[in-house]
Every structure is written in C-alpha cells, then in structure tokens.
mmCIF file of N, CA and C in Angstrom:
data_model
loop_
_atom_site.group_PDB
_atom_site.id
_atom_site.type_symbol
_atom_site.label_atom_id
_atom_site.label_comp_id
_atom_site.label_asym_id
_atom_site.label_seq_id
_atom_site.Cartn_x
_atom_site.Cartn_y
_atom_site.Cartn_z
ATOM 1 N N UNK C 1 -3.313 5.325 -4.487
ATOM 2 C CA UNK C 1 -4.679 5.382 -5.039
ATOM 3 C C UNK C 1 -5.374 6.151 -4.196
ATOM 4 N N UNK C 2 -6.272 7.010 -4.835
ATOM 5 C CA UNK C 2 -7.526 8.308 -4.334
ATOM 6 C C UNK C 2 -8.955 7.557 -4.770
ATOM 7 N N UNK C 3 -9.417 7.443 -3.446
ATOM 8 C CA UNK C 3 -11.187 7.364 -3.817
ATOM 9 C C UNK C 3 -11.536 8.780 -3.987
ATOM 10 N N UNK C 4 -12.358 8.900 -5.400
ATOM 11 C CA UNK C 4 -13.225 10.057 -5.320
ATOM 12 C C UNK C 4 -14.459 9.946 -5.645
ATOM 13 N N UNK C 5 -15.082 10.713 -4.636
ATOM 14 C CA UNK C 5 -16.560 10.883 -4.427
ATOM 15 C C UNK C 5 -17.278 11.835 -5.327
ATOM 16 N N UNK C 6 -17.951 11.220 -6.104
ATOM 17 C CA UNK C 6 -18.837 12.459 -6.925
ATOM 18 C C UNK C 6 -20.190 13.045 -6.311
ATOM 19 N N UNK C 7 -20.826 13.439 -6.687
ATOM 20 C CA UNK C 7 -22.244 14.289 -5.997
ATOM 21 C C UNK C 7 -23.103 13.158 -6.358
ATOM 22 N N UNK C 8 -23.255 11.895 -6.780
ATOM 23 C CA UNK C 8 -24.343 11.223 -6.824
ATOM 24 C C UNK C 8 -24.157 9.804 -5.639
ATOM 25 N N UNK C 9 -22.821 10.263 -5.033
ATOM 26 C CA UNK C 9 -22.583 9.668 -3.555
ATOM 27 C C UNK C 9 -21.971 8.261 -4.362
ATOM 28 N N UNK C 10 -21.422 8.145 -5.719
ATOM 29 C CA UNK C 10 -20.684 7.010 -6.312
ATOM 30 C C UNK C 10 -19.402 7.096 -5.824
ATOM 31 N N UNK C 11 -18.860 6.106 -5.364
ATOM 32 C CA UNK C 11 -17.439 6.344 -5.105
ATOM 33 C C UNK C 11 -16.703 5.585 -6.323
ATOM 34 N N UNK C 12 -15.551 5.833 -6.939
ATOM 35 C CA UNK C 12 -14.685 5.722 -7.759
ATOM 36 C C UNK C 12 -13.679 5.400 -7.293
ATOM 37 N N UNK C 13 -12.409 4.571 -7.892
ATOM 38 C CA UNK C 13 -11.418 4.556 -7.030
ATOM 39 C C UNK C 13 -10.049 4.584 -8.271
ATOM 40 N N UNK C 14 -9.184 5.576 -7.855
ATOM 41 C CA UNK C 14 -8.250 5.979 -8.989
ATOM 42 C C UNK C 14 -6.877 5.166 -8.403
ATOM 43 N N UNK C 15 -6.711 3.992 -9.135
ATOM 44 C CA UNK C 15 -5.623 3.337 -8.227
ATOM 45 C C UNK C 15 -4.188 3.827 -8.808
ATOM 46 N N UNK C 16 -3.438 3.809 -7.836
ATOM 47 C CA UNK C 16 -2.162 4.297 -7.370
ATOM 48 C C UNK C 16 -1.313 3.314 -8.635
ATOM 49 N N UNK C 17 -0.742 3.403 -9.311
ATOM 50 C CA UNK C 17 -0.078 2.368 -10.366
ATOM 51 C C UNK C 17 1.141 1.251 -9.145
ATOM 52 N N UNK C 18 0.625 0.059 -9.621
ATOM 53 C CA UNK C 18 1.701 -1.055 -8.884
ATOM 54 C C UNK C 18 1.538 -0.741 -7.627
ATOM 55 N N UNK C 19 0.469 -0.419 -6.596
ATOM 56 C CA UNK C 19 0.340 -0.642 -5.347
ATOM 57 C C UNK C 19 0.697 -2.129 -4.653
ATOM 58 N N UNK C 20 0.050 -3.162 -5.543
ATOM 59 C CA UNK C 20 0.315 -4.710 -5.058
ATOM 60 C C UNK C 20 1.370 -5.158 -5.524
ATOM 61 N N UNK C 21 2.064 -4.592 -6.176
ATOM 62 C CA UNK C 21 3.306 -4.551 -7.095
ATOM 63 C C UNK C 21 4.416 -4.088 -5.868
ATOM 64 N N UNK C 22 4.009 -3.120 -5.652
ATOM 65 C CA UNK C 22 5.431 -2.816 -4.207
ATOM 66 C C UNK C 22 5.700 -3.659 -3.305
ATOM 67 N N UNK C 23 4.228 -4.193 -2.509
ATOM 68 C CA UNK C 23 4.562 -4.572 -1.546
ATOM 69 C C UNK C 23 4.203 -6.144 -1.497
ATOM 70 N N UNK C 24 4.766 -6.990 -0.832
ATOM 71 C CA UNK C 24 4.572 -8.374 -0.837
ATOM 72 C C UNK C 24 3.360 -9.113 -0.036
ATOM 73 N N UNK C 25 3.019 -8.021 1.019
ATOM 74 C CA UNK C 25 1.832 -8.457 1.829
ATOM 75 C C UNK C 25 1.307 -7.430 2.085
ATOM 76 N N UNK C 26 -0.321 -7.473 2.441
ATOM 77 C CA UNK C 26 -1.026 -6.379 3.311
ATOM 78 C C UNK C 26 -0.143 -5.876 4.356
ATOM 79 N N UNK C 27 0.609 -6.755 5.233
ATOM 80 C CA UNK C 27 1.169 -6.198 6.755
ATOM 81 C C UNK C 27 2.422 -5.474 6.303
ATOM 82 N N UNK C 28 3.277 -6.025 4.830
ATOM 83 C CA UNK C 28 4.342 -5.033 4.441
ATOM 84 C C UNK C 28 3.553 -3.805 4.112
ATOM 85 N N UNK C 29 2.697 -3.480 3.170
ATOM 86 C CA UNK C 29 2.018 -2.118 3.088
ATOM 87 C C UNK C 29 1.484 -1.385 4.604
ATOM 88 N N UNK C 30 1.022 -2.222 5.406
ATOM 89 C CA UNK C 30 0.953 -1.320 6.860
ATOM 90 C C UNK C 30 2.046 -1.041 7.264
ATOM 91 N N UNK C 31 3.126 -1.652 7.361
ATOM 92 C CA UNK C 31 4.471 -1.380 7.875
ATOM 93 C C UNK C 31 4.927 -0.309 7.250
ATOM 94 N N UNK C 32 4.834 -0.126 5.848
ATOM 95 C CA UNK C 32 5.585 1.266 5.063
ATOM 96 C C UNK C 32 4.627 2.456 5.775
ATOM 97 N N UNK C 33 3.399 2.340 5.539
ATOM 98 C CA UNK C 33 2.358 3.555 6.103
ATOM 99 C C UNK C 33 2.787 3.802 7.318
ATOM 100 N N UNK C 34 2.857 2.847 8.537
ATOM 101 C CA UNK C 34 3.111 3.392 9.981
ATOM 102 C C UNK C 34 4.509 3.851 9.880
ATOM 103 N N UNK C 35 5.727 3.527 8.988
ATOM 104 C CA UNK C 35 6.817 3.964 9.065
ATOM 105 C C UNK C 35 6.950 5.038 8.202
ATOM 106 N N UNK C 36 6.071 5.618 7.520
ATOM 107 C CA UNK C 36 6.226 7.046 6.471
ATOM 108 C C UNK C 36 5.278 7.611 7.066
ATOM 109 N N UNK C 37 4.250 7.278 8.063
ATOM 110 C CA UNK C 37 3.183 8.577 8.580
ATOM 111 C C UNK C 37 3.846 9.766 9.043
ATOM 112 N N UNK C 38 3.117 10.771 8.759
ATOM 113 C CA UNK C 38 3.554 12.018 9.283
ATOM 114 C C UNK C 38 3.791 12.253 10.794
ATOM 115 N N UNK C 39 3.067 11.103 11.494
ATOM 116 C CA UNK C 39 3.144 11.342 13.177
ATOM 117 C C UNK C 39 4.036 10.189 13.206
ATOM 118 N N UNK C 40 4.897 9.976 14.457
ATOM 119 C CA UNK C 40 6.377 8.836 14.694
ATOM 120 C C UNK C 40 5.126 7.473 15.097
ATOM 121 N N UNK C 41 5.708 6.615 15.273
ATOM 122 C CA UNK C 41 5.293 5.202 15.638
ATOM 123 C C UNK C 41 4.523 5.510 16.899
ATOM 124 N N UNK C 42 5.370 6.333 17.990
ATOM 125 C CA UNK C 42 5.243 6.055 19.455
ATOM 126 C C UNK C 42 3.732 6.672 19.316
ATOM 127 N N UNK C 43 3.146 7.840 18.967
ATOM 128 C CA UNK C 43 1.797 8.672 18.708
ATOM 129 C C UNK C 43 0.840 7.423 17.813
ATOM 130 N N UNK C 44 1.196 6.915 17.126
ATOM 131 C CA UNK C 44 0.511 5.870 16.095
ATOM 132 C C UNK C 44 -0.125 4.900 17.263
ATOM 133 N N UNK C 45 0.771 4.313 18.023
ATOM 134 C CA UNK C 45 0.930 3.188 18.915
ATOM 135 C C UNK C 45 -0.543 3.687 20.161
ATOM 136 N N UNK C 46 -0.070 4.901 20.363
ATOM 137 C CA UNK C 46 -0.879 5.430 21.514
ATOM 138 C C UNK C 46 -2.407 5.730 21.323
ATOM 139 N N UNK C 47 -2.771 5.952 19.861
ATOM 140 C CA UNK C 47 -3.943 6.318 18.945
ATOM 141 C C UNK C 47 -4.064 4.523 18.830
ATOM 142 N N UNK C 48 -3.690 3.886 18.841
ATOM 143 C CA UNK C 48 -4.272 2.304 18.772
ATOM 144 C C UNK C 48 -4.320 1.775 20.008
ATOM 145 N N UNK C 49 -3.849 2.238 21.327
ATOM 146 C CA UNK C 49 -4.216 1.899 22.433
ATOM 147 C C UNK C 49 -3.268 0.963 22.749
ATOM 148 N N UNK C 50 -2.079 0.746 22.434
ATOM 149 C CA UNK C 50 -1.255 -0.098 22.432
ATOM 150 C C UNK C 50 0.505 0.653 22.714
ATOM 151 N N UNK C 51 1.392 0.307 23.406
ATOM 152 C CA UNK C 51 2.690 0.659 23.293
ATOM 153 C C UNK C 51 3.566 0.926 22.345
ATOM 154 N N UNK C 52 4.463 1.575 22.035
ATOM 155 C CA UNK C 52 5.137 1.547 20.715
ATOM 156 C C UNK C 52 6.261 0.142 20.573
ATOM 157 N N UNK C 53 6.383 -0.465 21.508
ATOM 158 C CA UNK C 53 7.081 -1.385 21.674
ATOM 159 C C UNK C 53 6.027 -2.592 21.110
ATOM 160 N N UNK C 54 5.054 -2.554 21.498
ATOM 161 C CA UNK C 54 4.008 -4.026 21.294
ATOM 162 C C UNK C 54 3.680 -3.558 19.575
ATOM 163 N N UNK C 55 3.513 -2.235 19.365
ATOM 164 C CA UNK C 55 2.875 -2.201 17.780
ATOM 165 C C UNK C 55 4.390 -2.210 16.895
ATOM 166 N N UNK C 56 5.670 -1.930 17.127
ATOM 167 C CA UNK C 56 6.717 -2.472 16.570
ATOM 168 C C UNK C 56 6.869 -3.800 16.435
ATOM 169 N N UNK C 57 6.470 -4.768 17.458
ATOM 170 C CA UNK C 57 6.897 -5.818 17.592
ATOM 171 C C UNK C 57 5.406 -6.688 16.637
ATOM 172 N N UNK C 58 4.533 -5.687 16.527
ATOM 173 C CA UNK C 58 3.516 -6.634 15.704
ATOM 174 C C UNK C 58 4.016 -6.403 14.326
ATOM 175 N N UNK C 59 4.311 -5.435 13.792
ATOM 176 C CA UNK C 59 4.620 -4.766 12.370
ATOM 177 C C UNK C 59 5.954 -5.643 12.225
ATOM 178 N N UNK C 60 6.771 -6.173 12.907
ATOM 179 C CA UNK C 60 8.030 -6.904 12.366
ATOM 180 C C UNK C 60 7.500 -8.279 12.325
ATOM 181 N N UNK C 61 6.411 -9.279 12.235
ATOM 182 C CA UNK C 61 6.063 -10.036 12.151
ATOM 183 C C UNK C 61 6.935 -11.143 12.387
ATOM 184 N N UNK C 62 7.857 -11.233 13.454
ATOM 185 C CA UNK C 62 8.805 -12.111 14.066
ATOM 186 C C UNK C 62 8.222 -13.297 14.084
ATOM 187 N N UNK C 63 8.566 -14.585 13.482
ATOM 188 C CA UNK C 63 7.868 -16.040 13.627
ATOM 189 C C UNK C 63 7.980 -16.706 15.052
ATOM 190 N N UNK C 64 8.990 -16.061 15.772
ATOM 191 C CA UNK C 64 9.071 -16.479 16.850
ATOM 192 C C UNK C 64 8.351 -15.785 18.346
ATOM 193 N N UNK C 65 8.038 -14.531 17.821
ATOM 194 C CA UNK C 65 7.298 -13.560 18.628
ATOM 195 C C UNK C 65 5.946 -14.128 18.586
ATOM 196 N N UNK C 66 5.187 -14.161 19.637
ATOM 197 C CA UNK C 66 3.536 -14.517 19.656
ATOM 198 C C UNK C 66 2.697 -13.362 19.163
ATOM 199 N N UNK C 67 3.191 -12.009 19.468
ATOM 200 C CA UNK C 67 2.440 -10.835 18.997
ATOM 201 C C UNK C 67 2.081 -11.079 17.176
ATOM 202 N N UNK C 68 0.883 -10.870 17.022
ATOM 203 C CA UNK C 68 0.601 -10.864 15.684
ATOM 204 C C UNK C 68 -0.134 -9.394 15.287
ATOM 205 N N UNK C 69 -0.098 -9.190 14.039
ATOM 206 C CA UNK C 69 -0.957 -7.855 13.690
ATOM 207 C C UNK C 69 -2.335 -8.576 13.174
ATOM 208 N N UNK C 70 -3.583 -8.212 14.039
ATOM 209 C CA UNK C 70 -4.677 -8.619 13.650
ATOM 210 C C UNK C 70 -5.578 -7.915 12.961
ATOM 211 N N UNK C 71 -6.998 -8.354 12.810
ATOM 212 C CA UNK C 71 -7.609 -7.289 12.059
ATOM 213 C C UNK C 71 -8.303 -6.160 12.781
ATOM 214 N N UNK C 72 -8.346 -6.510 14.202
ATOM 215 C CA UNK C 72 -8.739 -5.556 15.070
ATOM 216 C C UNK C 72 -7.471 -4.472 14.952
ATOM 217 N N UNK C 73 -6.415 -5.130 15.098
ATOM 218 C CA UNK C 73 -5.222 -3.863 14.764
ATOM 219 C C UNK C 73 -5.535 -3.389 13.531
ATOM 220 N N UNK C 74 -5.432 -3.458 12.483
ATOM 221 C CA UNK C 74 -5.908 -3.122 11.223
ATOM 222 C C UNK C 74 -6.928 -1.961 11.141
ATOM 223 N N UNK C 75 -7.871 -2.282 11.925
ATOM 224 C CA UNK C 75 -8.738 -1.224 12.009
ATOM 225 C C UNK C 75 -9.060 -0.243 12.724
ATOM 226 N N UNK C 76 -7.917 -0.542 13.909
ATOM 227 C CA UNK C 76 -7.174 0.342 14.876
ATOM 228 C C UNK C 76 -6.320 1.671 13.795
ATOM 229 N N UNK C 77 -5.587 0.917 13.384
ATOM 230 C CA UNK C 77 -4.453 1.169 12.668
ATOM 231 C C UNK C 77 -5.246 2.641 11.527
ATOM 232 N N UNK C 78 -6.306 1.924 10.870
ATOM 233 C CA UNK C 78 -6.630 2.855 9.747
ATOM 234 C C UNK C 78 -7.586 4.090 10.423
ATOM 235 N N UNK C 79 -8.039 3.880 11.588
ATOM 236 C CA UNK C 79 -8.756 4.904 12.381
ATOM 237 C C UNK C 79 -7.820 6.052 12.686
ATOM 238 N N UNK C 80 -6.452 5.490 13.352
ATOM 239 C CA UNK C 80 -5.345 5.974 13.971
ATOM 240 C C UNK C 80 -4.734 7.178 12.708
ATOM 241 N N UNK C 81 -4.677 6.434 11.708
ATOM 242 C CA UNK C 81 -3.928 7.245 10.179
ATOM 243 C C UNK C 81 -4.888 7.911 9.944
ATOM 244 N N UNK C 82 -5.832 7.571 9.131
ATOM 245 C CA UNK C 82 -6.725 7.940 8.195
ATOM 246 C C UNK C 82 -6.122 7.515 7.295
ATOM 247 N N UNK C 83 -4.847 6.582 6.924
ATOM 248 C CA UNK C 83 -4.606 6.224 5.868
ATOM 249 C C UNK C 83 -5.205 4.842 5.347
ATOM 250 N N UNK C 84 -5.959 4.894 4.208
ATOM 251 C CA UNK C 84 -6.797 3.871 3.588
ATOM 252 C C UNK C 84 -5.548 2.815 2.486
ATOM 253 N N UNK C 85 -4.571 3.203 2.434
ATOM 254 C CA UNK C 85 -3.639 2.625 1.451
ATOM 255 C C UNK C 85 -3.405 0.960 1.676
ATOM 256 N N UNK C 86 -3.836 0.418 3.222
ATOM 257 C CA UNK C 86 -3.525 -0.887 3.095
ATOM 258 C C UNK C 86 -4.761 -1.755 2.355
ATOM 259 N N UNK C 87 -6.183 -0.995 2.550
ATOM 260 C CA UNK C 87 -7.538 -1.146 2.025
ATOM 261 C C UNK C 87 -7.441 -0.854 0.437
ATOM 262 N N UNK C 88 -6.678 0.019 -0.030
ATOM 263 C CA UNK C 88 -6.509 -0.071 -1.708
ATOM 264 C C UNK C 88 -5.631 -1.037 -2.025
ATOM 265 N N UNK C 89 -4.776 -1.263 -1.191
ATOM 266 C CA UNK C 89 -3.804 -2.532 -1.888
ATOM 267 C C UNK C 89 -4.618 -4.067 -2.184
ATOM 268 N N UNK C 90 -5.309 -4.179 -1.234
ATOM 269 C CA UNK C 90 -6.105 -5.476 -0.976
ATOM 270 C C UNK C 90 -7.101 -5.379 -1.967
ATOM 271 N N UNK C 91 -7.688 -4.463 -2.546
ATOM 272 C CA UNK C 91 -8.889 -3.846 -3.563
ATOM 273 C C UNK C 91 -8.193 -4.137 -4.907
ATOM 274 N N UNK C 92 -6.832 -3.326 -5.171
ATOM 275 C CA UNK C 92 -6.126 -3.820 -6.128
ATOM 276 C C UNK C 92 -5.479 -5.212 -6.147
ATOM 277 N N UNK C 93 -5.320 -5.733 -5.211
ATOM 278 C CA UNK C 93 -4.542 -7.204 -5.584
ATOM 279 C C UNK C 93 -5.677 -8.087 -5.378
ATOM 280 N N UNK C 94 -6.800 -8.126 -5.211
ATOM 281 C CA UNK C 94 -7.927 -9.025 -5.199
ATOM 282 C C UNK C 94 -9.170 -8.812 -5.978
ATOM 283 N N UNK C 95 -9.539 -7.245 -6.137
ATOM 284 C CA UNK C 95 -10.500 -6.948 -6.758
ATOM 285 C C UNK C 95 -10.451 -6.528 -8.231
ATOM 286 N N UNK C 96 -8.965 -5.826 -8.821
ATOM 287 C CA UNK C 96 -8.978 -5.446 -9.937
ATOM 288 C C UNK C 96 -8.752 -6.608 -10.720
ATOM 289 N N UNK C 97 -9.683 -6.415 -12.125
ATOM 290 C CA UNK C 97 -9.663 -7.485 -13.140
ATOM 291 C C UNK C 97 -8.610 -7.524 -13.818
ATOM 292 N N UNK C 98 -7.944 -8.454 -14.428
ATOM 293 C CA UNK C 98 -6.852 -8.646 -15.446
ATOM 294 C C UNK C 98 -7.158 -7.717 -16.823
ATOM 295 N N UNK C 99 -8.295 -7.503 -17.059
ATOM 296 C CA UNK C 99 -7.932 -6.368 -18.539
ATOM 297 C C UNK C 99 -7.698 -5.054 -18.146
ATOM 298 N N UNK C 100 -8.011 -4.719 -16.888
ATOM 299 C CA UNK C 100 -7.603 -3.104 -16.043
ATOM 300 C C UNK C 100 -6.425 -3.361 -15.645
ATOM 301 N N UNK C 101 -6.000 -4.684 -15.220
ATOM 302 C CA UNK C 101 -4.326 -4.524 -14.994
ATOM 303 C C UNK C 101 -3.560 -4.341 -16.104
ATOM 304 N N UNK C 102 -3.725 -4.896 -17.159
ATOM 305 C CA UNK C 102 -3.385 -5.112 -18.587
ATOM 306 C C UNK C 102 -3.221 -3.929 -19.091
ATOM 307 N N UNK C 103 -4.353 -3.300 -19.374
ATOM 308 C CA UNK C 103 -4.433 -2.018 -19.494
ATOM 309 C C UNK C 103 -3.333 -0.937 -18.879
ATOM 310 N N UNK C 104 -3.598 -0.848 -17.899
ATOM 311 C CA UNK C 104 -2.366 -0.265 -16.866
ATOM 312 C C UNK C 104 -1.076 -0.411 -17.338
ATOM 313 N N UNK C 105 -0.837 -1.817 -17.262
ATOM 314 C CA UNK C 105 0.138 -2.205 -17.520
ATOM 315 C C UNK C 105 0.941 -1.246 -18.932
ATOM 316 N N UNK C 106 0.185 -1.575 -20.054
ATOM 317 C CA UNK C 106 0.096 -0.687 -21.461
ATOM 318 C C UNK C 106 0.191 0.532 -21.372
ATOM 319 N N UNK C 107 -0.444 1.542 -20.443
ATOM 320 C CA UNK C 107 -0.274 2.782 -20.209
ATOM 321 C C UNK C 107 0.845 3.139 -19.674
ATOM 322 N N UNK C 108 1.174 2.409 -18.828
ATOM 323 C CA UNK C 108 2.462 2.700 -17.904
ATOM 324 C C UNK C 108 3.958 2.493 -19.150
ATOM 325 N N UNK C 109 3.839 1.438 -19.963
ATOM 326 C CA UNK C 109 4.732 1.185 -21.300
ATOM 327 C C UNK C 109 4.717 2.463 -22.283
ATOM 328 N N UNK C 110 3.624 2.821 -22.231
ATOM 329 C CA UNK C 110 3.953 3.884 -23.228
ATOM 330 C C UNK C 110 4.311 5.221 -22.704
ATOM 331 N N UNK C 111 4.152 5.601 -21.415
ATOM 332 C CA UNK C 111 5.120 6.541 -20.547
ATOM 333 C C UNK C 111 6.383 6.234 -21.005
ATOM 334 N N UNK C 112 6.837 4.962 -20.606
ATOM 335 C CA UNK C 112 8.045 4.690 -20.645
ATOM 336 C C UNK C 112 8.995 4.717 -22.222
ATOM 337 N N UNK C 113 8.161 4.601 -22.792
ATOM 338 C CA UNK C 113 8.403 4.312 -24.411
ATOM 339 C C UNK C 113 9.899 5.401 -25.013
ATOM 340 N N UNK C 114 9.409 6.779 -24.272
ATOM 341 C CA UNK C 114 10.658 7.817 -24.646
ATOM 342 C C UNK C 114 11.838 7.344 -23.895
ATOM 343 N N UNK C 115 11.847 6.909 -23.183
ATOM 344 C CA UNK C 115 13.157 6.802 -22.029
ATOM 345 C C UNK C 115 13.752 5.503 -22.735
ATOM 346 N N UNK C 116 13.110 4.427 -22.815
ATOM 347 C CA UNK C 116 13.665 3.350 -23.349
ATOM 348 C C UNK C 116 14.075 3.528 -24.662
ATOM 349 N N UNK C 117 13.831 4.374 -25.668
ATOM 350 C CA UNK C 117 14.251 4.831 -27.185
ATOM 351 C C UNK C 117 15.603 5.560 -26.729
ATOM 352 N N UNK C 118 15.814 6.155 -26.052
ATOM 353 C CA UNK C 118 16.943 6.894 -25.531
ATOM 354 C C UNK C 118 17.835 6.339 -24.861
ATOM 355 N N UNK C 119 17.525 5.334 -24.341
ATOM 356 C CA UNK C 119 18.507 4.559 -23.872
ATOM 357 C C UNK C 119 19.003 3.740 -24.845
ATOM 358 N N UNK C 120 18.160 3.079 -25.113
ATOM 359 C CA UNK C 120 18.795 2.232 -26.642
ATOM 360 C C UNK C 120 19.995 3.018 -27.623
ATOM 361 N N UNK C 121 19.216 4.276 -27.920
ATOM 362 C CA UNK C 121 19.812 5.145 -28.650
ATOM 363 C C UNK C 121 21.533 4.933 -28.173
ATOM 364 N N UNK C 122 21.382 5.418 -26.735
ATOM 365 C CA UNK C 122 22.740 5.713 -26.023
ATOM 366 C C UNK C 122 23.635 4.464 -25.967
ATOM 367 N N UNK C 123 23.109 3.217 -25.713
ATOM 368 C CA UNK C 123 23.527 1.596 -25.624
ATOM 369 C C UNK C 123 24.164 1.038 -27.219
ATOM 370 N N UNK C 124 23.430 1.835 -28.353
ATOM 371 C CA UNK C 124 23.859 1.453 -29.441
ATOM 372 C C UNK C 124 25.089 1.927 -30.013
ATOM 373 N N UNK C 125 26.368 0.983 -30.391
ATOM 374 C CA UNK C 125 27.417 1.843 -30.763
ATOM 375 C C UNK C 125 27.046 2.735 -32.340
ATOM 376 N N UNK C 126 27.998 3.705 -32.000
ATOM 377 C CA UNK C 126 27.846 4.665 -33.218
ATOM 378 C C UNK C 126 28.334 4.301 -34.478
#
C-alpha cells in the first residue's frame, strides 16, 4: 500500500491487496518488514537503541520470554525503517469498509478469470 499525497495536502491510500490477509497479526507484519528490510536486523536494532538479540527476542514473541514488542518499539521501528507497512496493515484490517473489501475481491477475481478458464480447460478431459 502506498500513500499518495496530492497538491491539496489530502492523503489518499492505495491499498496493496491482501495485506491484512497475508499477516496473522500486526507483529507478524512488523516481523516480515524487519527480516526483509534492506538493512540487516543488527542495523535496525541499533537505530532503535537496542541490541540485535533484544530485537530478535521481541519479534519472536515467545510466550516464555518476558520481552515484548511494545507500541514504543513500533514507533522506533517506523522511524528506523521508514516502512509504514505495519500502519497500512492496521488501517486495512480495521478501517477498510466491507464494500471496499468486496469490490477489491471482485477486481482480483476478474484478474484471475483468464487463468481459471485456462486451468479448467486443461483439467477437462478432451
């Protein structure tokens, strides 16, 4: 999802399809962003004023580990990475209305229709 800022300072959001479907939680989204970021985890951790092992433990979300990824950590993460994907995930999950979600799903189905037709043709006995 990419924010698009127009000249009137009105921000519109272009959703990357399926962001909320691809992640089970906001922490899962943060974890993917951290491990796929162009900078290594060690650099991100340093920019967040913590060690690599501390960040790794927080992202692991081990129920036996008292270290947790907090909202303060999220703010530091966003500042360190510049990656707003976790925010977009939350917006998509909690603010997208069902009509928009349905229209997006229908648009995806229209894109898949040619592939489905070809697969059905291949699967049908001649």
